[in-house]
């Protein structure tokens, strides 16, 4: 096959992939527009986006990609692999290597693979080894929100086997505006659909658990910190979710920050 014919075939495959992925992601965006709970928007994205670009797992982060703080959200079914992680391993995931450094050094927000962002150092990095151990994945693709400045926000998708193709990177780039629109919708809902802080009714222990949720501690780590069983921690977490009207860790922390129940990232020490 000649170079021109190959290029034409590649372009046709990209167009077909773009059309199918964009159509399916648009359906997710329509569902988001009908969702009134801001805490459910990114879990919807996390459930749909990996399959559109051949990924297996997604991590999203809507605040600073730093090792010392911030919250992370996971695609459905990935919580079990992450639940037993210690503070050091959780910090590696929060740091978002190598994408935080890559996007922090340039205004370019185009999706990029970990191998292109970090070169050969990606495979030998502690983050790559951790991901291989807990999820058996060895390739990553960063998809930041297109207008994010500081902090860099967005998501990372992972998979095993071969690296992400040029076509899949192009598809990810075409999906960025939809992701930005979904995030704008989430922020809007947070401003207009939040309960009064006086009506939350958290117990002192539930308030403490909520603070630890904001520090991205696992249930086991919270139990050790508080001197209670992991099962009791899960009960407290379930009560916090119910009282705040949320469904996952990230949505809960973001709602609590909006209500002033926990410090916002900028005000943490």
Tab-separated table of N, CA, C and O in Angstrom, residues 85-168:
chain	number	residue	atom	x	y	z
A	85	UNK	N	-5.033	1.006	49.304
A	85	UNK	CA	-3.790	1.751	49.110
A	85	UNK	C	-3.427	2.579	50.342
A	85	UNK	O	-4.292	3.145	50.993
A	86	UNK	N	-2.153	2.633	50.645
A	86	UNK	CA	-1.681	3.482	51.727
A	86	UNK	C	-1.535	4.917	51.290
A	86	UNK	O	-1.769	5.269	50.127
A	87	UNK	N	-1.096	5.752	52.216
A	87	UNK	CA	-0.981	7.181	51.937
A	87	UNK	C	0.035	7.471	50.833
A	87	UNK	O	-0.189	8.331	49.981
A	88	UNK	N	1.169	6.747	50.839
A	88	UNK	CA	2.204	7.004	49.840
A	88	UNK	C	1.714	6.666	48.429
A	88	UNK	O	1.915	7.448	47.488
A	89	UNK	N	1.041	5.508	48.293
A	89	UNK	CA	0.536	5.112	46.977
A	89	UNK	C	-0.566	6.053	46.507
A	89	UNK	O	-0.616	6.433	45.330
A	90	UNK	N	-1.449	6.458	47.423
A	90	UNK	CA	-2.499	7.400	47.056
A	90	UNK	C	-1.905	8.729	46.609
A	90	UNK	O	-2.390	9.363	45.668
A	91	UNK	N	-0.816	9.142	47.259
A	91	UNK	CA	-0.148	10.368	46.864
A	91	UNK	C	0.406	10.298	45.452
A	91	UNK	O	0.357	11.283	44.709
A	92	UNK	N	0.919	9.131	45.056
A	92	UNK	CA	1.419	8.963	43.694
A	92	UNK	C	0.303	9.175	42.678
A	92	UNK	O	0.492	9.818	41.638
A	93	UNK	N	-0.873	8.627	42.979
A	93	UNK	CA	-1.999	8.791	42.054
A	93	UNK	C	-2.455	10.246	42.011
A	93	UNK	O	-2.786	10.767	40.947
A	94	UNK	N	-2.474	10.895	43.173
A	94	UNK	CA	-2.884	12.297	43.209
A	94	UNK	C	-1.933	13.178	42.410
A	94	UNK	O	-2.336	14.179	41.817
A	95	UNK	N	-0.650	12.807	42.396
A	95	UNK	CA	0.354	13.641	41.736
A	95	UNK	C	0.195	13.658	40.220
A	95	UNK	O	0.647	14.584	39.554
A	96	UNK	N	-0.431	12.616	39.656
A	96	UNK	CA	-0.719	12.614	38.222
A	96	UNK	C	0.506	12.606	37.329
A	96	UNK	O	0.493	13.195	36.245
A	97	UNK	N	1.579	11.923	37.744
A	97	UNK	CA	2.783	11.841	36.914
A	97	UNK	C	2.470	11.101	35.624
A	97	UNK	O	1.758	10.099	35.634
A	98	UNK	N	3.011	11.552	34.482
A	98	UNK	CA	3.865	12.732	34.248
A	98	UNK	C	3.080	13.940	33.744
A	98	UNK	O	3.656	14.907	33.270
A	99	UNK	N	1.745	13.876	33.848
A	99	UNK	CA	0.917	14.860	33.154
A	99	UNK	C	0.884	16.216	33.840
A	99	UNK	O	0.812	17.248	33.166
A	100	UNK	N	0.927	16.242	35.174
A	100	UNK	CA	0.906	17.532	35.868
A	100	UNK	C	2.100	18.381	35.452
A	100	UNK	O	1.978	19.571	35.165
A	101	UNK	N	3.278	17.755	35.400
A	101	UNK	CA	4.481	18.486	34.997
A	101	UNK	C	4.423	18.865	33.520
A	101	UNK	O	4.789	19.986	33.139
A	102	UNK	N	3.949	17.951	32.684
A	102	UNK	CA	3.885	18.211	31.242
A	102	UNK	C	2.980	19.396	30.931
A	102	UNK	O	3.372	20.321	30.203
A	103	UNK	N	1.767	19.391	31.495
A	103	UNK	CA	0.828	20.474	31.195
A	103	UNK	C	1.163	21.749	31.964
A	103	UNK	O	0.799	22.847	31.531
A	104	UNK	N	1.840	21.592	33.100
A	104	UNK	CA	2.233	22.777	33.841
A	104	UNK	C	3.315	23.583	33.145
A	104	UNK	O	3.469	24.778	33.413
A	105	UNK	N	4.062	22.942	32.246
A	105	UNK	CA	5.153	23.623	31.560
A	105	UNK	C	4.742	24.265	30.246
A	105	UNK	O	5.551	24.933	29.601
A	106	UNK	N	3.480	24.083	29.849
A	106	UNK	CA	3.040	24.588	28.543
A	106	UNK	C	1.550	24.867	28.571
A	106	UNK	O	0.795	24.187	29.279
A	107	UNK	N	1.077	25.848	27.801
A	107	UNK	CA	-0.368	26.097	27.720
A	107	UNK	C	-1.095	25.086	26.843
A	107	UNK	O	-2.329	25.088	26.791
A	108	UNK	N	-0.358	24.227	26.161
A	108	UNK	CA	-0.970	23.229	25.288
A	108	UNK	C	-1.750	22.217	26.122
A	108	UNK	O	-1.210	21.632	27.060
A	109	UNK	N	-3.022	22.020	25.792
A	109	UNK	CA	-3.874	21.082	26.526
A	109	UNK	C	-4.290	19.892	25.662
A	109	UNK	O	-5.262	19.210	25.972
A	110	UNK	N	-3.558	19.611	24.623
A	110	UNK	CA	-3.868	18.455	23.790
A	110	UNK	C	-3.595	17.176	24.572
A	110	UNK	O	-2.614	17.095	25.326
A	111	UNK	N	-4.440	16.146	24.429
A	111	UNK	CA	-4.162	14.872	25.093
A	111	UNK	C	-2.804	14.320	24.675
A	111	UNK	O	-2.359	14.497	23.531
A	112	UNK	N	-2.138	13.661	25.601
A	112	UNK	CA	-0.819	13.103	25.319
A	112	UNK	C	-0.652	11.821	26.123
A	112	UNK	O	-1.184	11.692	27.226
A	113	UNK	N	0.061	10.849	25.560
A	113	UNK	CA	0.319	9.614	26.279
A	113	UNK	C	1.463	9.816	27.269
A	113	UNK	O	2.287	10.721	27.127
A	114	UNK	N	1.511	8.932	28.266
A	114	UNK	CA	2.575	9.026	29.270
A	114	UNK	C	3.942	8.808	28.638
A	114	UNK	O	4.917	9.459	29.017
A	115	UNK	N	4.018	7.919	27.670
A	115	UNK	CA	5.310	7.652	27.034
A	115	UNK	C	5.812	8.871	26.257
A	115	UNK	O	7.012	9.132	26.202
A	116	UNK	N	4.908	9.600	25.635
A	116	UNK	CA	5.339	10.792	24.914
A	116	UNK	C	5.668	11.932	25.868
A	116	UNK	O	6.542	12.751	25.594
A	117	UNK	N	4.960	11.991	26.986
A	117	UNK	CA	5.213	13.073	27.947
A	117	UNK	C	6.482	12.844	28.747
A	117	UNK	O	7.184	13.796	29.094
A	118	UNK	N	6.778	11.575	29.063
A	118	UNK	CA	7.908	11.283	29.945
A	118	UNK	C	9.024	10.500	29.279
A	118	UNK	O	10.091	10.340	29.870
A	119	UNK	N	8.804	9.998	28.064
A	119	UNK	CA	9.828	9.204	27.404
A	119	UNK	C	10.036	7.873	28.097
A	119	UNK	O	9.120	7.298	28.696
A	120	UNK	N	11.264	7.395	28.055
A	120	UNK	CA	11.564	6.088	28.625
A	120	UNK	C	11.407	6.045	30.140
A	120	UNK	O	11.274	4.971	30.730
A	121	UNK	N	11.452	7.206	30.784
A	121	UNK	CA	11.360	7.222	32.247
A	121	UNK	C	9.985	6.810	32.748
A	121	UNK	O	9.831	6.478	33.925
A	122	UNK	N	8.957	6.821	31.884
A	122	UNK	CA	7.615	6.442	32.324
A	122	UNK	C	7.592	5.002	32.830
A	122	UNK	O	7.112	4.735	33.932
A	123	UNK	N	8.112	4.055	32.072
A	123	UNK	CA	8.015	2.643	32.448
A	123	UNK	C	8.716	2.344	33.763
A	123	UNK	O	8.291	1.444	34.504
A	124	UNK	N	9.781	3.073	34.064
A	124	UNK	CA	10.544	2.827	35.290
A	124	UNK	C	10.072	3.664	36.469
A	124	UNK	O	10.627	3.541	37.565
A	125	UNK	N	9.047	4.482	36.278
A	125	UNK	CA	8.601	5.387	37.338
A	125	UNK	C	7.827	4.639	38.421
A	125	UNK	O	7.207	3.603	38.162
A	126	UNK	N	7.850	5.139	39.660
A	126	UNK	CA	7.049	4.525	40.734
A	126	UNK	C	5.562	4.483	40.397
A	126	UNK	O	4.870	3.536	40.776
A	127	UNK	N	5.070	5.497	39.679
A	127	UNK	CA	3.651	5.519	39.320
A	127	UNK	C	3.310	4.376	38.367
A	127	UNK	O	2.304	3.682	38.550
A	128	UNK	N	4.145	4.160	37.355
A	128	UNK	CA	3.889	3.074	36.409
A	128	UNK	C	3.943	1.717	37.103
A	128	UNK	O	3.116	0.836	36.832
A	129	UNK	N	4.902	1.542	38.011
A	129	UNK	CA	5.005	0.268	38.734
A	129	UNK	C	3.790	0.055	39.627
A	129	UNK	O	3.267	-1.067	39.732
A	130	UNK	N	3.318	1.121	40.277
A	130	UNK	CA	2.136	1.016	41.125
A	130	UNK	C	0.912	0.604	40.315
A	130	UNK	O	0.162	-0.303	40.706
A	131	UNK	N	0.690	1.254	39.182
A	131	UNK	CA	-0.461	0.951	38.355
A	131	UNK	C	-0.406	-0.474	37.828
A	131	UNK	O	-1.433	-1.164	37.724
A	132	UNK	N	0.786	-0.935	37.494
A	132	UNK	CA	0.945	-2.312	37.035
A	132	UNK	C	0.599	-3.282	38.155
A	132	UNK	O	-0.048	-4.321	37.926
A	133	UNK	N	0.992	-2.963	39.377
A	133	UNK	CA	0.737	-3.850	40.518
A	133	UNK	C	-0.741	-3.930	40.859
A	133	UNK	O	-1.270	-5.019	41.112
A	134	UNK	N	-1.430	-2.791	40.884
A	134	UNK	CA	-2.801	-2.795	41.392
A	134	UNK	C	-3.851	-3.009	40.319
A	134	UNK	O	-4.949	-3.502	40.603
A	135	UNK	N	-3.540	-2.668	39.056
A	135	UNK	CA	-4.554	-2.784	38.008
A	135	UNK	C	-4.066	-3.513	36.760
A	135	UNK	O	-4.838	-3.709	35.831
A	136	UNK	N	-2.801	-3.900	36.736
A	136	UNK	CA	-2.227	-4.568	35.577
A	136	UNK	C	-2.377	-3.720	34.314
A	136	UNK	O	-2.724	-4.222	33.246
A	137	UNK	N	-2.143	-2.422	34.437
A	137	UNK	CA	-2.149	-1.523	33.279
A	137	UNK	C	-0.772	-0.881	33.165
A	137	UNK	O	-0.082	-0.680	34.172
A	138	UNK	N	-0.361	-0.600	31.950
A	138	UNK	CA	0.976	-0.031	31.775
A	138	UNK	C	1.029	1.135	30.796
A	138	UNK	O	2.106	1.606	30.466
A	139	UNK	N	-0.120	1.602	30.337
A	139	UNK	CA	-0.145	2.754	29.438
A	139	UNK	C	-1.168	3.763	29.949
A	139	UNK	O	-2.208	3.390	30.504
A	140	UNK	N	-0.872	5.046	29.763
A	140	UNK	CA	-1.740	6.109	30.274
A	140	UNK	C	-1.874	7.209	29.232
A	140	UNK	O	-0.951	7.469	28.460
A	141	UNK	N	-3.040	7.844	29.233
A	141	UNK	CA	-3.320	8.966	28.332
A	141	UNK	C	-3.943	10.090	29.139
A	141	UNK	O	-4.978	9.904	29.787
A	142	UNK	N	-3.303	11.254	29.153
A	142	UNK	CA	-3.830	12.405	29.874
A	142	UNK	C	-4.804	13.186	29.019
A	142	UNK	O	-4.520	13.485	27.854
A	143	UNK	N	-5.965	13.510	29.598
A	143	UNK	CA	-6.989	14.289	28.895
A	143	UNK	C	-7.387	15.455	29.800
A	143	UNK	O	-8.333	15.364	30.582
A	144	UNK	N	-6.663	16.558	29.742
A	144	UNK	CA	-7.019	17.701	30.594
A	144	UNK	C	-8.239	18.431	30.043
A	144	UNK	O	-8.557	18.324	28.856
A	145	UNK	N	-8.915	19.160	30.911
A	145	UNK	CA	-9.971	20.042	30.426
A	145	UNK	C	-9.310	21.156	29.615
A	145	UNK	O	-8.286	21.708	30.027
A	146	UNK	N	-9.852	21.488	28.459
A	146	UNK	CA	-9.131	22.340	27.509
A	146	UNK	C	-8.810	23.743	28.012
A	146	UNK	O	-7.838	24.346	27.571
A	147	UNK	N	-9.612	24.276	28.917
A	147	UNK	CA	-9.367	25.640	29.392
A	147	UNK	C	-8.728	25.685	30.771
A	147	UNK	O	-8.607	26.753	31.361
A	148	UNK	N	-8.340	24.521	31.294
A	148	UNK	CA	-7.792	24.516	32.652
A	148	UNK	C	-6.434	25.201	32.680
A	148	UNK	O	-5.600	25.021	31.796
A	149	UNK	N	-6.250	26.012	33.706
A	149	UNK	CA	-4.980	26.714	33.868
A	149	UNK	C	-4.222	26.159	35.042
A	149	UNK	O	-3.583	25.129	34.963
A	150	UNK	N	-4.298	26.840	36.169
A	150	UNK	CA	-3.670	26.346	37.390
A	150	UNK	C	-4.742	26.343	38.484
A	150	UNK	O	-5.277	27.398	38.799
A	151	UNK	N	-5.129	25.191	39.005
A	151	UNK	CA	-4.511	23.891	38.736
A	151	UNK	C	-4.989	23.269	37.418
A	151	UNK	O	-6.030	23.641	36.895
A	152	UNK	N	-4.196	22.305	36.924
A	152	UNK	CA	-4.592	21.527	35.768
A	152	UNK	C	-5.657	20.535	36.222
A	152	UNK	O	-5.464	19.821	37.202
A	153	UNK	N	-6.775	20.485	35.536
A	153	UNK	CA	-7.840	19.558	35.902
A	153	UNK	C	-8.185	18.686	34.707
A	153	UNK	O	-7.901	19.021	33.561
A	154	UNK	N	-8.820	17.561	34.987
A	154	UNK	CA	-9.209	16.660	33.909
A	154	UNK	C	-9.119	15.214	34.347
A	154	UNK	O	-9.378	14.885	35.502
A	155	UNK	N	-8.737	14.325	33.412
A	155	UNK	CA	-8.719	12.905	33.728
A	155	UNK	C	-7.567	12.205	33.020
A	155	UNK	O	-6.946	12.743	32.096
A	156	UNK	N	-7.290	11.001	33.496
A	156	UNK	CA	-6.287	10.127	32.896
A	156	UNK	C	-6.940	8.768	32.691
A	156	UNK	O	-7.633	8.276	33.585
A	157	UNK	N	-6.731	8.182	31.512
A	157	UNK	CA	-7.238	6.843	31.246
A	157	UNK	C	-6.054	5.896	31.089
A	157	UNK	O	-4.974	6.300	30.652
A	158	UNK	N	-6.287	4.641	31.458
A	158	UNK	CA	-5.218	3.650	31.487
A	158	UNK	C	-5.659	2.379	30.774
A	158	UNK	O	-6.840	2.052	30.736
A	159	UNK	N	-4.666	1.652	30.272
A	159	UNK	CA	-4.940	0.317	29.733
A	159	UNK	C	-3.658	-0.502	29.685
A	159	UNK	O	-2.549	0.035	29.817
A	160	UNK	N	-3.819	-1.805	29.472
A	160	UNK	CA	-2.693	-2.725	29.349
A	160	UNK	C	-2.474	-3.067	27.882
A	160	UNK	O	-3.279	-2.717	27.014
A	161	UNK	N	-1.354	-3.736	27.616
A	161	UNK	CA	-1.071	-4.149	26.249
A	161	UNK	C	-0.371	-3.067	25.460
A	161	UNK	O	0.674	-2.558	25.854
A	162	UNK	N	-0.966	-2.696	24.333
A	162	UNK	CA	-0.354	-1.686	23.474
A	162	UNK	C	-0.687	-0.279	23.954
A	162	UNK	O	-1.669	-0.065	24.657
A	163	UNK	N	0.134	0.660	23.529
A	163	UNK	CA	-0.080	2.054	23.889
A	163	UNK	C	-1.270	2.615	23.104
A	163	UNK	O	-1.735	2.013	22.124
A	164	UNK	N	-1.753	3.772	23.518
A	164	UNK	CA	-2.849	4.429	22.813
A	164	UNK	C	-2.379	4.870	21.428
A	164	UNK	O	-1.281	5.399	21.266
A	165	UNK	N	-3.218	4.642	20.431
A	165	UNK	CA	-2.855	4.971	19.058
A	165	UNK	C	-3.066	6.453	18.778
A	165	UNK	O	-3.740	7.161	19.533
A	166	UNK	N	-2.511	6.903	17.654
A	166	UNK	CA	-2.728	8.288	17.245
A	166	UNK	C	-4.217	8.561	17.053
A	166	UNK	O	-4.707	9.651	17.390
A	167	UNK	N	-4.940	7.591	16.513
A	167	UNK	CA	-6.377	7.769	16.306
A	167	UNK	C	-7.099	7.968	17.634
A	167	UNK	O	-7.965	8.846	17.758
A	168	UNK	N	-6.752	7.175	18.630
A	168	UNK	CA	-7.412	7.291	19.932
A	168	UNK	C	-7.073	8.611	20.605
A	168	UNK	O	-7.912	9.193	21.306
